[in-house]
GROMACS .gro file of C-alpha atoms in nm:
model
  165
    1MET     CA    1   0.164  -0.336  -1.838
    2SER     CA    2   0.385  -0.588  -1.638
    3ALA     CA    3   0.282  -0.781  -1.347
    4THR     CA    4   0.562  -0.853  -1.104
    5LEU     CA    5   0.545  -1.157  -0.869
    6ALA     CA    6   0.616  -1.121  -0.512
    7ASN     CA    7   0.868  -1.325  -0.326
    8PRO     CA    8   0.747  -1.335   0.014
    9SER     CA    9   0.952  -1.434   0.313
   10ARG     CA   10   0.863  -1.764   0.505
   11ARG     CA   11   0.680  -1.586   0.758
   12ALA     CA   12   0.471  -1.378   0.536
   13LEU     CA   13   0.378  -1.693   0.333
   14LEU     CA   14   0.255  -1.860   0.626
   15ARG     CA   15   0.039  -1.578   0.740
   16GLY     CA   16  -0.109  -1.529   0.388
   17GLN     CA   17   0.066  -1.196   0.362
   18PHE     CA   18   0.165  -1.211  -0.021
   19ASP     CA   19   0.064  -1.091  -0.343
   20CYS     CA   20   0.174  -1.361  -0.589
   21CYS     CA   21  -0.153  -1.339  -0.820
   22PRO     CA   22  -0.257  -0.950  -0.803
   23ALA     CA   23  -0.638  -0.929  -0.850
   24PRO     CA   24  -0.708  -0.765  -1.218
   25ALA     CA   25  -0.716  -0.402  -1.206
   26ILE     CA   26  -1.069  -0.250  -1.214
   27ARG     CA   27  -1.103  -0.043  -1.540
   28PRO     CA   28  -1.365   0.223  -1.597
   29PRO     CA   29  -1.692   0.119  -1.671
   30TRP     CA   30  -1.774  -0.013  -2.058
   31SER     CA   31  -1.393  -0.106  -2.089
   32GLY     CA   32  -1.439  -0.458  -2.180
   33THR     CA   33  -1.169  -0.710  -2.149
   34GLU     CA   34  -0.823  -0.583  -2.009
   35GLN     CA   35  -0.639  -0.688  -2.331
   36VAL     CA   36  -0.853  -0.496  -2.581
   37PHE     CA   37  -0.892  -0.180  -2.331
   38LEU     CA   38  -0.513  -0.166  -2.310
   39ALA     CA   39  -0.455  -0.163  -2.665
   40ALA     CA   40  -0.725   0.100  -2.745
   41CYS     CA   41  -0.657   0.313  -2.440
   42THR     CA   42  -0.415   0.618  -2.504
   43CYS     CA   43  -0.384   0.734  -2.142
   44CYS     CA   44  -0.510   1.066  -2.247
   45ASP     CA   45  -0.691   1.109  -1.902
   46HIS     CA   46  -1.035   1.223  -2.066
   47CYS     CA   47  -1.238   0.985  -1.874
   48ILE     CA   48  -1.081   1.062  -1.558
   49THR     CA   49  -1.142   1.435  -1.580
   50ALA     CA   50  -1.495   1.367  -1.670
   51CYS     CA   51  -1.604   1.147  -1.406
   52PRO     CA   52  -1.800   1.346  -1.168
   53SER     CA   53  -1.757   1.104  -0.874
   54GLU     CA   54  -1.388   1.128  -0.919
   55ILE     CA   55  -1.344   0.763  -0.870
   56LEU     CA   56  -1.116   0.736  -1.177
   57LYS     CA   57  -0.736   0.734  -1.111
   58THR     CA   58  -0.436   0.665  -1.326
   59ASP     CA   59  -0.249   0.353  -1.220
   60ASN     CA   60   0.141   0.294  -1.223
   61ASP     CA   61   0.137   0.246  -1.588
   62GLY     CA   62  -0.077   0.579  -1.662
   63TYR     CA   63  -0.389   0.353  -1.766
   64PRO     CA   64  -0.703   0.480  -1.555
   65THR     CA   65  -0.827   0.237  -1.300
   66VAL     CA   66  -1.138   0.260  -1.052
   67ASP     CA   67  -1.088   0.364  -0.663
   68PHE     CA   68  -1.405   0.265  -0.493
   69SER     CA   69  -1.256   0.438  -0.179
   70GLN     CA   70  -1.330   0.763  -0.322
   71GLY     CA   71  -1.726   0.703  -0.417
   72GLU     CA   72  -1.938   0.519  -0.632
   73CYS     CA   73  -1.987   0.478  -0.997
   74THR     CA   74  -2.339   0.639  -1.076
   75PHE     CA   75  -2.325   0.501  -1.457
   76CYS     CA   76  -2.354   0.838  -1.586
   77LYS     CA   77  -2.167   0.760  -1.913
   78LYS     CA   78  -1.944   1.092  -1.880
   79CYS     CA   79  -1.635   0.875  -1.913
   80LEU     CA   80  -1.801   0.688  -2.211
   81THR     CA   81  -1.885   1.011  -2.411
   82ALA     CA   82  -1.542   1.157  -2.309
   83CYS     CA   83  -1.329   0.853  -2.452
   84SER     CA   84  -1.270   0.943  -2.833
   85PHE     CA   85  -1.057   0.646  -2.865
   86GLN     CA   86  -1.307   0.376  -2.821
   87ALA     CA   87  -1.151   0.214  -2.538
   88LEU     CA   88  -1.479   0.255  -2.374
   89THR     CA   89  -1.769   0.133  -2.579
   90GLU     CA   90  -2.133   0.121  -2.512
   91THR     CA   91  -2.166  -0.208  -2.679
   92LEU     CA   92  -2.050  -0.378  -2.378
   93PRO     CA   93  -2.235  -0.399  -2.038
   94PRO     CA   94  -2.044  -0.151  -1.775
   95TRP     CA   95  -1.869  -0.428  -1.609
   96ASN     CA   96  -1.899  -0.754  -1.435
   97LEU     CA   97  -1.810  -0.651  -1.089
   98LYS     CA   98  -1.989  -0.777  -0.786
   99ALA     CA   99  -1.915  -0.694  -0.419
  100ARG     CA  100  -1.755  -0.936  -0.172
  101ILE     CA  101  -1.749  -0.905   0.192
  102ASN     CA  102  -1.415  -1.009   0.353
  103SER     CA  103  -1.332  -1.136   0.699
  104SER     CA  104  -1.249  -0.776   0.837
  105CYS     CA  105  -1.627  -0.708   0.859
  106LEU     CA  106  -1.719  -0.593   1.196
  107THR     CA  107  -2.011  -0.825   1.207
  108PHE     CA  108  -1.790  -1.114   1.226
  109SER     CA  109  -1.650  -0.962   1.549
  110SER     CA  110  -2.035  -0.938   1.672
  111ILE     CA  111  -2.026  -0.554   1.625
  112THR     CA  112  -2.353  -0.443   1.468
  113CYS     CA  113  -2.277  -0.237   1.137
  114THR     CA  114  -2.518  -0.144   0.848
  115SER     CA  115  -2.333   0.104   0.658
  116CYS     CA  116  -2.313  -0.084   0.352
  117ILE     CA  117  -2.683  -0.214   0.372
  118ASP     CA  118  -2.776   0.157   0.387
  119VAL     CA  119  -2.599   0.290   0.089
  120CYS     CA  120  -2.693  -0.004  -0.120
  121GLU     CA  121  -2.939   0.137  -0.371
  122PRO     CA  122  -3.038  -0.171  -0.557
  123ARG     CA  123  -3.094  -0.342  -0.222
  124ALA     CA  124  -2.837  -0.619  -0.294
  125LEU     CA  125  -2.703  -0.616   0.043
  126THR     CA  126  -2.951  -0.706   0.321
  127ALA     CA  127  -2.921  -0.800   0.684
  128LEU     CA  128  -2.930  -1.141   0.821
  129ILE     CA  129  -2.973  -1.151   1.200
  130THR     CA  130  -2.704  -1.410   1.338
  131THR     CA  131  -2.723  -1.621   1.675
  132SER     CA  132  -2.546  -1.353   1.842
  133GLY     CA  133  -2.820  -1.058   1.752
  134THR     CA  134  -2.620  -0.873   1.497
  135ALA     CA  135  -2.681  -0.798   1.168
  136SER     CA  136  -2.459  -0.948   0.919
  137PRO     CA  137  -2.467  -0.848   0.561
  138GLN     CA  138  -2.546  -1.077   0.282
  139ILE     CA  139  -2.497  -1.009  -0.079
  140ALA     CA  140  -2.748  -1.093  -0.341
  141VAL     CA  141  -2.524  -1.118  -0.620
  142GLU     CA  142  -2.771  -1.106  -0.910
  143LEU     CA  143  -2.887  -0.759  -0.763
  144CYS     CA  144  -2.523  -0.620  -0.732
  145THR     CA  145  -2.437  -0.361  -1.011
  146GLY     CA  146  -2.080  -0.329  -0.898
  147CYS     CA  147  -2.154   0.048  -0.818
  148GLY     CA  148  -1.914   0.041  -0.540
  149ALA     CA  149  -2.120   0.249  -0.293
  150CYS     CA  150  -2.069   0.002  -0.041
  151CYS     CA  151  -1.713   0.026  -0.046
  152GLN     CA  152  -1.650   0.399   0.049
  153VAL     CA  153  -1.884   0.353   0.369
  154CYS     CA  154  -1.725   0.046   0.501
  155PRO     CA  155  -1.530   0.140   0.792
  156THR     CA  156  -1.282  -0.146   0.814
  157SER     CA  157  -1.274  -0.186   0.417
  158ALA     CA  158  -1.439  -0.510   0.429
  159ILE     CA  159  -1.600  -0.476   0.101
  160GLU     CA  160  -1.389  -0.559  -0.203
  161MET     CA  161  -1.526  -0.553  -0.594
  162ILE     CA  162  -1.433  -0.830  -0.769
  163HIS     CA  163  -1.435  -0.936  -1.124
  164ALA     CA  164  -1.733  -1.212  -1.145
  165SER     CA  165  -1.690  -1.530  -1.366
   0.00000   0.00000   0.00000
């Protein structure tokens, strides 16, 4: 898997429209580190076909990756049991993903939206009432499971799943 660095124009650079350091791919749960996963994965697609949420897709290199715009991970372990090459292993936690809200959240424009809060089963997302009277989502990172349910329902794609340190 190779990463290519973008060479943005001066205008794109000043506007922050470049991808010189692409975010690491989000692999299926129980995949462990990128290096170990890529070494063990045979790109057989068994995990992709086993996923009832249909959030596992193939990336440009043929490896499975997660697309939270399609739904959430229910941690059903069907991808784990479908992987016969031990690229996914239950000896690891599912992953270290956490939700992050970016600047395109409607509440930053004083528009009330609680769609992400409404679907958050572990209640990691709660509302903080701002001085303008809108409910702004707040994330309790310690409660976030990284399931991605909040990503699919966000009307502005303001929620990103990131690898926690």
